[in-house]
CSV table of C-alpha atoms and ligand atoms in Angstrom, one decimal:
chain,number,residue,atom,x,y,z
A,874,UNK,CA,0.0,0.0,0.0
A,875,UNK,CA,1.4,3.4,-0.9
A,876,UNK,CA,0.9,6.6,1.3
A,877,UNK,CA,-2.0,7.9,-0.7
A,878,UNK,CA,-4.0,4.7,-0.5
A,879,UNK,CA,-3.0,4.3,3.2
A,880,UNK,CA,-4.5,7.8,3.8
A,881,UNK,CA,-7.6,7.0,1.8
A,882,UNK,CA,-8.1,3.8,3.7
A,883,UNK,CA,-7.7,5.6,7.0
A,884,UNK,CA,-4.7,3.5,8.0
A,885,UNK,CA,-1.5,5.2,9.2
A,886,UNK,CA,0.9,6.0,6.3
A,887,UNK,CA,4.6,5.1,6.5
A,888,UNK,CA,6.7,8.1,7.6
A,889,UNK,CA,7.3,10.6,4.7
A,890,UNK,CA,10.9,11.5,3.9
A,891,UNK,CA,11.7,15.3,4.4
A,892,UNK,CA,11.0,17.2,1.2
A,893,UNK,CA,10.8,20.7,-0.2
A,894,UNK,CA,7.7,23.0,0.2
A,895,UNK,CA,7.2,22.9,-3.5
A,896,UNK,CA,7.3,19.1,-3.7
A,897,UNK,CA,4.9,18.9,-0.8
A,898,UNK,CA,2.5,21.4,-2.5
A,899,UNK,CA,2.6,19.4,-5.7
A,900,UNK,CA,2.0,16.1,-3.8
A,901,UNK,CA,-0.8,17.8,-1.9
A,902,UNK,CA,-2.5,19.0,-5.0
A,903,UNK,CA,-2.2,15.6,-6.6
A,904,UNK,CA,-3.9,14.0,-3.5
A,905,UNK,CA,-6.8,16.6,-3.7
A,906,UNK,CA,-7.2,15.9,-7.4
A,907,UNK,CA,-7.3,12.2,-6.7
A,908,UNK,CA,-9.9,12.6,-4.0
A,909,UNK,CA,-12.1,14.6,-6.4
A,910,UNK,CA,-11.8,12.0,-9.1
A,911,UNK,CA,-12.5,9.2,-6.6
A,912,UNK,CA,-15.6,10.9,-5.1
A,913,UNK,CA,-17.1,11.7,-8.5
A,914,UNK,CA,-16.6,8.2,-9.8
A,915,UNK,CA,-17.9,6.8,-6.6
A,916,UNK,CA,-21.3,8.4,-7.2
A,917,UNK,CA,-21.6,6.8,-10.6
A,918,UNK,CA,-22.1,3.1,-9.6
A,919,UNK,CA,-20.9,0.5,-12.1
A,920,UNK,CA,-23.4,-2.2,-11.4
A,921,UNK,CA,-27.2,-2.3,-11.4
A,922,UNK,CA,-27.5,-3.5,-7.8
A,923,UNK,CA,-25.0,-1.0,-6.4
A,924,UNK,CA,-26.7,1.9,-8.3
A,925,UNK,CA,-30.1,0.8,-7.1
A,926,UNK,CA,-28.9,0.5,-3.5
A,927,UNK,CA,-27.6,4.1,-3.7
A,928,UNK,CA,-31.3,5.0,-4.3
A,929,UNK,CA,-32.5,2.8,-1.4
A,930,UNK,CA,-33.8,0.2,-3.9
A,931,UNK,CA,-32.9,-3.2,-5.1
A,932,UNK,CA,-32.3,-4.5,-8.6
A,933,UNK,CA,-33.0,-8.2,-8.9
A,934,UNK,CA,-33.2,-11.1,-11.4
A,935,UNK,CA,-35.3,-14.2,-11.6
A,936,UNK,CA,-32.9,-17.1,-11.5
A,937,UNK,CA,-33.0,-20.9,-11.9
A,938,UNK,CA,-31.3,-23.3,-9.5
A,939,UNK,CA,-30.0,-25.5,-12.3
A,940,UNK,CA,-28.0,-22.6,-13.7
A,941,UNK,CA,-26.0,-22.0,-10.5
A,942,UNK,CA,-23.3,-24.2,-12.0
A,943,UNK,CA,-22.9,-22.0,-15.1
A,944,UNK,CA,-20.0,-19.7,-14.3
A,945,UNK,CA,-20.9,-17.0,-16.8
A,946,UNK,CA,-24.4,-16.9,-15.4
A,947,UNK,CA,-23.3,-16.8,-11.7
A,948,UNK,CA,-20.6,-14.3,-12.5
A,949,UNK,CA,-23.2,-11.8,-13.8
A,950,UNK,CA,-25.6,-12.6,-11.0
A,951,UNK,CA,-23.1,-12.0,-8.3
A,952,UNK,CA,-21.7,-8.8,-9.9
A,953,UNK,CA,-24.9,-7.1,-10.9
A,954,UNK,CA,-27.8,-8.0,-8.8
A,955,UNK,CA,-28.8,-7.6,-5.1
A,956,UNK,CA,-32.1,-9.5,-5.1
A,957,UNK,CA,-33.2,-12.8,-6.6
A,958,UNK,CA,-36.6,-14.4,-7.4
A,959,UNK,CA,-36.6,-18.2,-7.9
A,960,UNK,CA,-38.2,-18.5,-11.4
A,961,UNK,CA,-39.9,-21.8,-10.7
A,962,UNK,CA,-38.5,-23.4,-7.6
A,963,UNK,CA,-41.0,-22.0,-5.1
A,964,UNK,CA,-44.1,-22.7,-7.1
A,965,UNK,CA,-46.7,-25.0,-5.6
A,966,UNK,CA,-45.8,-28.0,-7.8
A,967,UNK,CA,-42.1,-27.6,-6.8
A,968,UNK,CA,-42.5,-27.2,-3.1
A,969,UNK,CA,-45.4,-29.6,-2.4
A,970,UNK,CA,-45.3,-32.2,-5.1
A,971,UNK,CA,-47.4,-34.6,-3.0
A,972,UNK,CA,-49.9,-33.3,-0.5
A,973,UNK,CA,-48.1,-32.6,2.8
A,974,UNK,CA,-44.7,-33.7,1.4
A,975,UNK,CA,-42.6,-30.6,1.0
A,976,UNK,CA,-39.6,-30.3,-1.1
A,977,UNK,CA,-37.3,-27.3,-0.7
A,978,UNK,CA,-34.0,-28.5,-2.1
A,979,UNK,CA,-33.9,-26.4,-5.2
A,980,UNK,CA,-35.5,-23.3,-3.6
A,981,UNK,CA,-32.9,-23.6,-0.8
A,982,UNK,CA,-30.0,-23.6,-3.3
A,983,UNK,CA,-31.2,-20.2,-4.5
A,984,UNK,CA,-32.1,-18.8,-1.1
A,985,UNK,CA,-28.7,-19.9,0.4
A,986,UNK,CA,-26.8,-18.5,-2.6
A,987,UNK,CA,-28.6,-15.1,-2.2
A,988,UNK,CA,-28.5,-14.8,1.6
A,989,UNK,CA,-24.8,-15.8,1.8
A,990,UNK,CA,-24.1,-12.9,-0.5
A,991,UNK,CA,-26.4,-10.3,1.1
A,992,UNK,CA,-29.0,-10.4,-1.6
A,993,UNK,CA,-32.7,-10.1,-0.9
A,994,UNK,CA,-35.1,-12.9,-1.9
A,995,UNK,CA,-38.5,-12.4,-3.5
A,996,UNK,CA,-40.6,-15.5,-2.8
A,997,UNK,CA,-42.7,-16.5,-5.8
A,998,UNK,CA,-45.4,-17.7,-5.3
A,999,UNK,CA,-47.6,-19.1,-2.5
A,1000,UNK,CA,-51.1,-19.3,-4.1
A,1001,UNK,CA,-51.7,-19.5,-7.9
A,1002,UNK,CA,-54.2,-21.2,-10.3
A,1003,UNK,CA,-51.2,-22.4,-12.4
A,1004,UNK,CA,-48.4,-24.8,-11.7
A,1005,UNK,CA,-50.4,-26.6,-9.2
A,1006,UNK,CA,-49.4,-30.2,-8.5
A,1007,UNK,CA,-51.8,-32.9,-9.7
A,1008,UNK,CA,-53.3,-33.6,-6.3
A,1009,UNK,CA,-54.3,-29.9,-5.9
A,1010,UNK,CA,-55.7,-29.6,-9.4
A,1011,UNK,CA,-58.1,-32.3,-8.5
A,1012,UNK,CA,-59.4,-30.7,-5.3
A,1013,UNK,CA,-62.3,-28.3,-4.7
A,1014,UNK,CA,-64.3,-26.6,-2.0
A,1015,UNK,CA,-63.3,-26.7,1.7
A,1016,UNK,CA,-60.7,-29.4,1.1
A,1017,UNK,CA,-58.9,-27.2,-1.5
A,1018,UNK,CA,-59.2,-24.1,0.7
A,1019,UNK,CA,-57.6,-25.8,3.6
A,1020,UNK,CA,-54.9,-27.4,1.5
A,1021,UNK,CA,-54.1,-23.9,0.0
A,1022,UNK,CA,-53.9,-22.4,3.5
A,1023,UNK,CA,-51.8,-25.2,4.8
A,1024,UNK,CA,-49.4,-24.7,1.8
A,1025,UNK,CA,-49.1,-21.0,2.5
A,1026,UNK,CA,-48.5,-21.6,6.2
A,1027,UNK,CA,-46.0,-24.4,5.7
A,1028,UNK,CA,-43.9,-22.7,3.0
A,1029,UNK,CA,-43.9,-19.2,4.6
A,1030,UNK,CA,-43.0,-20.7,8.0
A,1031,UNK,CA,-40.1,-22.7,6.5
A,1032,UNK,CA,-38.7,-19.5,5.0
A,1033,UNK,CA,-39.6,-17.2,7.8
A,1034,UNK,CA,-37.1,-14.5,8.2
A,1035,UNK,CA,-35.4,-15.1,4.9
A,1036,UNK,CA,-37.8,-13.6,2.5
A,1037,UNK,CA,-38.0,-9.8,1.8
A,1038,UNK,CA,-41.3,-10.0,-0.1
A,1039,UNK,CA,-43.7,-12.8,-0.9
A,1040,UNK,CA,-45.9,-12.9,-3.9
A,1041,UNK,CA,-48.7,-14.3,-1.8
A,1042,UNK,CA,-51.2,-14.5,-4.6
A,1043,UNK,CA,-50.4,-14.5,-8.3
A,1044,UNK,CA,-52.5,-13.6,-11.3
A,1045,UNK,CA,-56.0,-13.8,-9.7
A,1046,UNK,CA,-57.8,-11.4,-12.1
A,1047,UNK,CA,-59.2,-12.1,-15.5
A,1048,UNK,CA,-57.9,-10.5,-18.7
A,1049,UNK,CA,-60.1,-8.3,-20.8
A,1050,UNK,CA,-62.6,-5.6,-19.9
A,1051,UNK,CA,-64.6,-7.3,-17.2
A,1052,UNK,CA,-62.5,-6.5,-14.2
A,1053,UNK,CA,-63.6,-9.8,-12.7
A,1054,UNK,CA,-61.7,-12.4,-10.9
A,1055,UNK,CA,-60.2,-15.2,-13.0
A,1056,UNK,CA,-62.1,-18.4,-12.8
A,1057,UNK,CA,-60.1,-21.1,-11.1
A,1058,UNK,CA,-60.5,-23.9,-8.6
A,1059,UNK,CA,-59.2,-21.5,-5.9
A,1060,UNK,CA,-61.6,-18.7,-6.9
A,1061,UNK,CA,-64.5,-21.3,-6.7
A,1062,UNK,CA,-63.7,-21.9,-3.0
A,1063,UNK,CA,-65.1,-18.4,-2.4
A,1064,UNK,CA,-64.2,-14.8,-3.2
A,1065,UNK,CA,-62.4,-14.4,0.1
A,1066,UNK,CA,-59.6,-16.9,-0.8
A,1067,UNK,CA,-57.1,-14.1,-1.5
A,1068,UNK,CA,-57.5,-12.3,1.8
A,1069,UNK,CA,-57.4,-15.7,3.6
A,1070,UNK,CA,-54.1,-16.4,1.9
A,1071,UNK,CA,-52.7,-13.0,3.0
A,1072,UNK,CA,-53.8,-13.5,6.6
A,1073,UNK,CA,-52.1,-17.0,6.7
A,1074,UNK,CA,-48.9,-15.6,5.2
A,1075,UNK,CA,-48.8,-12.8,7.8
A,1076,UNK,CA,-49.3,-15.2,10.6
A,1077,UNK,CA,-46.5,-17.5,9.3
A,1078,UNK,CA,-43.9,-14.8,8.6
A,1079,UNK,CA,-44.7,-11.5,10.2
A,1080,UNK,CA,-41.5,-9.8,8.9
A,1081,UNK,CA,-42.0,-10.4,5.1
A,1082,UNK,CA,-43.7,-7.9,2.9
A,1083,UNK,CA,-46.8,-9.5,1.4
A,1084,UNK,CA,-47.5,-8.7,-2.3
A,1085,UNK,CA,-50.3,-9.2,-4.8
A,1086,UNK,CA,-48.6,-9.9,-8.2
A,1087,UNK,CA,-50.1,-9.8,-11.7
A,1088,UNK,CA,-49.5,-9.1,-15.4
A,1089,UNK,CA,-51.3,-6.7,-17.7
A,1090,UNK,CA,-51.8,-4.3,-14.8
A,1091,UNK,CA,-49.4,-1.7,-16.1
A,1092,UNK,CA,-51.8,0.5,-18.0
A,1093,UNK,CA,-53.7,2.6,-15.6
A,1094,UNK,CA,-56.8,2.7,-17.8
A,1095,UNK,CA,-57.2,-1.1,-18.2
A,1096,UNK,CA,-60.1,-2.7,-16.3
A,1097,UNK,CA,-57.8,-5.3,-14.9
A,1098,UNK,CA,-55.5,-2.6,-13.4
A,1099,UNK,CA,-58.5,-0.8,-11.9
A,1100,UNK,CA,-59.9,-4.1,-10.5
A,1101,UNK,CA,-56.6,-4.9,-8.7
A,1102,UNK,CA,-56.5,-1.3,-7.4
A,1103,UNK,CA,-60.0,-1.6,-5.9
A,1104,UNK,CA,-59.0,-4.9,-4.2
A,1105,UNK,CA,-55.9,-3.3,-2.6
A,1106,UNK,CA,-57.9,-0.3,-1.6
A,1107,UNK,CA,-60.5,-2.6,0.0
A,1108,UNK,CA,-57.8,-4.6,1.8
A,1109,UNK,CA,-56.2,-1.5,3.2
A,1110,UNK,CA,-59.6,-0.2,4.4
A,1111,UNK,CA,-60.5,-3.4,6.1
A,1112,UNK,CA,-57.1,-4.2,7.6
A,1113,UNK,CA,-56.3,-7.2,5.4
A,1114,UNK,CA,-52.5,-7.5,5.6
A,1115,UNK,CA,-51.0,-6.4,2.3
A,1116,UNK,CA,-47.7,-4.5,1.9
A,1117,UNK,CA,-47.0,-4.4,-1.8
A,1118,UNK,CA,-48.3,-4.7,-5.3
A,1119,UNK,CA,-46.1,-6.5,-8.0
A,1120,UNK,CA,-46.4,-5.3,-11.6
A,1121,UNK,CA,-44.9,-8.1,-13.7
A,1122,UNK,CA,-44.4,-5.8,-16.7
A,1123,UNK,CA,-43.8,-8.2,-19.5
A,1124,UNK,CA,-43.7,-5.8,-22.4
A,1125,UNK,CA,-43.9,-6.5,-26.1
A,1126,UNK,CA,-45.8,-5.3,-29.2
A,1127,UNK,CA,-49.1,-6.8,-28.0
A,1128,UNK,CA,-48.6,-5.5,-24.5
A,1129,UNK,CA,-46.5,-2.4,-24.9
A,1130,UNK,CA,-45.1,-0.1,-22.2
A,1131,UNK,CA,-47.9,2.3,-21.5
A,1132,UNK,CA,-47.2,6.1,-21.3
A,1133,UNK,CA,-49.3,6.2,-18.1
A,1134,UNK,CA,-47.1,3.6,-16.4
A,1135,UNK,CA,-45.8,6.2,-13.8
A,1136,UNK,CA,-49.5,7.0,-13.0
A,1137,UNK,CA,-50.1,3.3,-12.3
A,1138,UNK,CA,-47.1,3.1,-10.0
A,1139,UNK,CA,-47.9,6.3,-8.1
A,1140,UNK,CA,-51.6,5.4,-7.8
A,1141,UNK,CA,-51.0,2.1,-6.2
A,1142,UNK,CA,-48.3,3.7,-3.9
A,1143,UNK,CA,-50.9,6.2,-2.8
A,1144,UNK,CA,-52.9,3.4,-1.3
A,1145,UNK,CA,-50.1,2.9,1.2
A,1146,UNK,CA,-48.3,-0.1,-0.3
A,1147,UNK,CA,-44.9,-0.5,-1.9
A,1148,UNK,CA,-44.8,-1.1,-5.6
A,1149,UNK,CA,-42.4,-3.5,-7.1
A,1150,UNK,CA,-41.7,-4.2,-10.8
A,1151,UNK,CA,-41.4,-8.0,-10.4
A,1152,UNK,CA,-40.9,-9.7,-13.8
A,1153,UNK,CA,-39.6,-7.0,-16.2
A,1154,UNK,CA,-38.7,-8.0,-19.7
A,1155,UNK,CA,-39.0,-5.9,-22.9
A,1156,UNK,CA,-39.0,-7.5,-26.2
A,1157,UNK,CA,-37.1,-5.8,-29.0
A,1158,UNK,CA,-33.5,-4.7,-29.6
A,1159,UNK,CA,-31.2,-1.7,-29.9
A,1160,UNK,CA,-32.3,1.8,-29.1
A,1161,UNK,CA,-36.1,1.2,-29.0
A,1162,UNK,CA,-35.6,-1.5,-26.3
A,1163,UNK,CA,-33.0,0.5,-24.4
A,1164,UNK,CA,-35.1,3.6,-24.3
A,1165,UNK,CA,-38.1,1.6,-22.9
A,1166,UNK,CA,-35.9,0.2,-20.2
A,1167,UNK,CA,-34.7,3.7,-19.4
A,1168,UNK,CA,-38.3,5.0,-19.1
A,1169,UNK,CA,-39.3,2.1,-16.8
A,1170,UNK,CA,-36.4,2.8,-14.5
A,1171,UNK,CA,-37.1,6.6,-14.6
A,1172,UNK,CA,-40.7,5.9,-13.7
A,1173,UNK,CA,-39.8,3.7,-10.7
A,1174,UNK,CA,-37.2,6.2,-9.4
A,1175,UNK,CA,-39.8,9.0,-9.6
A,1176,UNK,CA,-42.2,7.1,-7.3
A,1177,UNK,CA,-40.8,6.9,-3.7
A,1178,UNK,CA,-42.6,3.7,-2.9
A,1179,UNK,CA,-41.4,1.9,-6.1
A,1180,UNK,CA,-38.7,0.2,-4.1
A,1181,UNK,CA,-37.3,-2.4,-6.5
A,1182,UNK,CA,-37.1,-3.8,-10.0
A,1183,UNK,CA,-36.6,-7.4,-11.0
A,1184,UNK,CA,-35.8,-8.6,-14.5
A,1185,UNK,CA,-37.2,-12.0,-15.5
A,1186,UNK,CA,-33.9,-13.7,-16.3
A,1187,UNK,CA,-30.3,-12.7,-16.9
A,1188,UNK,CA,-29.3,-13.4,-20.5
A,1189,UNK,CA,-31.7,-13.4,-23.5
A,1190,UNK,CA,-31.1,-17.1,-23.7
A,1191,UNK,CA,-32.4,-17.6,-20.1
A,1192,UNK,CA,-35.8,-15.9,-20.9
A,1193,UNK,CA,-39.1,-17.6,-21.2
A,1194,UNK,CA,-39.4,-15.4,-24.3
A,1195,UNK,CA,-35.9,-15.9,-25.6
A,1196,UNK,CA,-37.1,-15.3,-29.2
A,1197,UNK,CA,-37.9,-11.7,-28.2
A,1198,UNK,CA,-34.4,-11.0,-26.8
A,1199,UNK,CA,-36.0,-9.1,-23.9
A,1200,UNK,CA,-33.3,-9.0,-21.3
A,1201,UNK,CA,-30.2,-6.9,-20.4
A,1202,UNK,CA,-27.4,-9.4,-21.4
A,1203,UNK,CA,-27.0,-11.2,-24.7
A,1204,UNK,CA,-26.6,-15.0,-25.0
A,1205,UNK,CA,-22.9,-14.7,-24.4
A,1206,UNK,CA,-23.4,-12.7,-21.2
A,1207,UNK,CA,-22.3,-9.4,-22.8
A,1208,UNK,CA,-24.0,-6.1,-21.7
A,1209,UNK,CA,-26.6,-4.9,-24.2
A,1210,UNK,CA,-27.5,-1.3,-25.1
A,1211,UNK,CA,-30.5,-1.9,-22.8
A,1212,UNK,CA,-28.1,-2.6,-19.9
A,1213,UNK,CA,-26.3,0.7,-20.5
A,1214,UNK,CA,-29.6,2.7,-20.6
A,1215,UNK,CA,-30.8,1.0,-17.4
A,1216,UNK,CA,-27.6,1.7,-15.5
A,1217,UNK,CA,-27.5,5.3,-16.8
A,1218,UNK,CA,-31.1,5.8,-15.7
A,1219,UNK,CA,-30.4,4.3,-12.2
A,1220,UNK,CA,-27.3,6.6,-11.8
A,1221,UNK,CA,-29.1,9.7,-13.0
A,1222,UNK,CA,-32.1,9.2,-10.7
A,1223,UNK,CA,-32.4,9.4,-7.0
A,1224,UNK,CA,-34.2,12.6,-6.2
A,1225,UNK,CA,-37.0,10.6,-4.5
A,1226,UNK,CA,-35.7,7.9,-2.3
A,1227,UNK,CA,-38.2,5.5,-0.8
A,1228,UNK,CA,-39.4,6.2,2.7
A,1229,UNK,CA,-37.7,4.1,5.4
A,1230,UNK,CA,-39.9,1.1,5.4
A,1231,UNK,CA,-41.5,0.2,8.7
A,1232,UNK,CA,-42.0,-3.5,9.4
A,1233,UNK,CA,-45.5,-4.7,8.5
A,1234,UNK,CA,-48.0,-3.8,11.1
A,1235,UNK,CA,-51.3,-5.4,10.2
B,1539,G2I,O1,-44.8,-16.9,-17.9
B,1539,G2I,C1,-43.9,-15.9,-17.5
B,1539,G2I,C2,-44.1,-15.6,-16.0
B,1539,G2I,C3,-45.5,-15.0,-15.8
B,1539,G2I,N1,-45.7,-14.6,-14.4
B,1539,G2I,C4,-45.6,-15.7,-13.5
B,1539,G2I,C5,-44.2,-16.4,-13.6
B,1539,G2I,O2,-44.1,-17.5,-12.8
B,1539,G2I,C6,-44.0,-16.9,-15.1
B,1539,G2I,O3,-42.8,-17.5,-15.2
B,1539,G2I,C7,-42.7,-18.6,-16.0
B,1539,G2I,C8,-41.3,-19.1,-16.1
B,1539,G2I,O4,-40.5,-18.2,-16.6
B,1539,G2I,C9,-41.2,-20.4,-16.9
B,1539,G2I,O5,-40.0,-21.0,-16.8
B,1539,G2I,O6,-43.6,-19.6,-15.6
B,1539,G2I,C10,-43.7,-20.7,-16.5
B,1539,G2I,C11,-44.8,-21.6,-15.9
B,1539,G2I,O7,-44.6,-21.9,-14.6
B,1539,G2I,C12,-42.3,-21.4,-16.5
B,1539,G2I,O8,-42.4,-22.4,-17.5
B,1539,G2I,C13,-42.2,-23.7,-16.9
B,1539,G2I,C14,-42.6,-24.7,-18.0
B,1539,G2I,O9,-44.0,-24.4,-18.3
B,1539,G2I,C15,-42.5,-26.0,-17.5
B,1539,G2I,O10,-42.8,-26.9,-18.6
B,1539,G2I,C16,-41.1,-26.3,-17.0
B,1539,G2I,O11,-41.0,-27.5,-16.4
B,1539,G2I,O12,-40.9,-24.0,-16.6
B,1539,G2I,C17,-40.7,-25.2,-16.0
B,1539,G2I,C18,-39.3,-25.3,-15.5
B,1539,G2I,O13,-38.4,-25.2,-16.5
């Protein structure tokens, strides 16, 4: 270590040899210049996670346990992201393949990887009409309701204290203009199945933020968005425990980024919940794609309670829509133009940090 770096690190420098006033002045100026350069480059973070953290937010990725042996994949994950979502490993068919026989091996690989590196974990998902194991698909009525609540309780209890935010219920509203609930075996157990799931999750892990997560809820004018908004409003009014809304935000030509996206984020936030962008991917390429990523990040940073963004995969080849090249890294793990726009937007933002989040209270 030289004297300058010793000084910067706060450790004692080795004794300086006597020198002329002129040399001392030149050395002093050089140290000041170095300090200026260091402080300005320190404010421009060089990774997504570090930049988001400077704004009090996280930047995460959906990851797959079977890719944790891929060194390119893990290298990007560990360098860039400070939150993870298991892409499939916490779904009902993965965690309870036979009724009351729980399997956490693959989910644990992801949770342990994340926690040992100080990353947050988004749990995905406790109650969903899809990816149900066969035994659950064949159930109905009270038996299904009880099985669902048992699942929520057992999984949330197992991971108690390790999960930052749970997607307690996923995709419970219908597409189209009806604003109705989606028909499913869970919905047919009674309209109160969603709040029952949230109450069970709160009892099992009082420290986790509890989210409702859905897609096609990005455009403020859509009936589905309005229906979710009314449910969250109702939950807050009646004291049903809910802390966050997840907007999946899978954007493509059929479901484009809406110009009123920021209104959607701020409107949900005004209900007194955090807003998280939970499954972001944007099909396309080049400048068009990069500028849409930039706008999404700007919108989140403009809303104090938009406290995190998760992209749904790392490389384009990891995506569920790989043909749409919707992610921030190409198939070889190189940064895309979309990555640069995302990092620039993160570094440029920061005028509205999120409030210090109190632990859930209801
Ligand atoms: O469809 C995109 C996402 C929409 N929101 C909820 C998310 O949970 C969903 O993720 C996708 C995963 O990216 C896919 O990887 O959910 C799909 C269905 O659960 C996942 O696909 C499944 C395949 O359907 C299975 O055949 C396969 O065994 O992935 C499984 C594991 O590779």
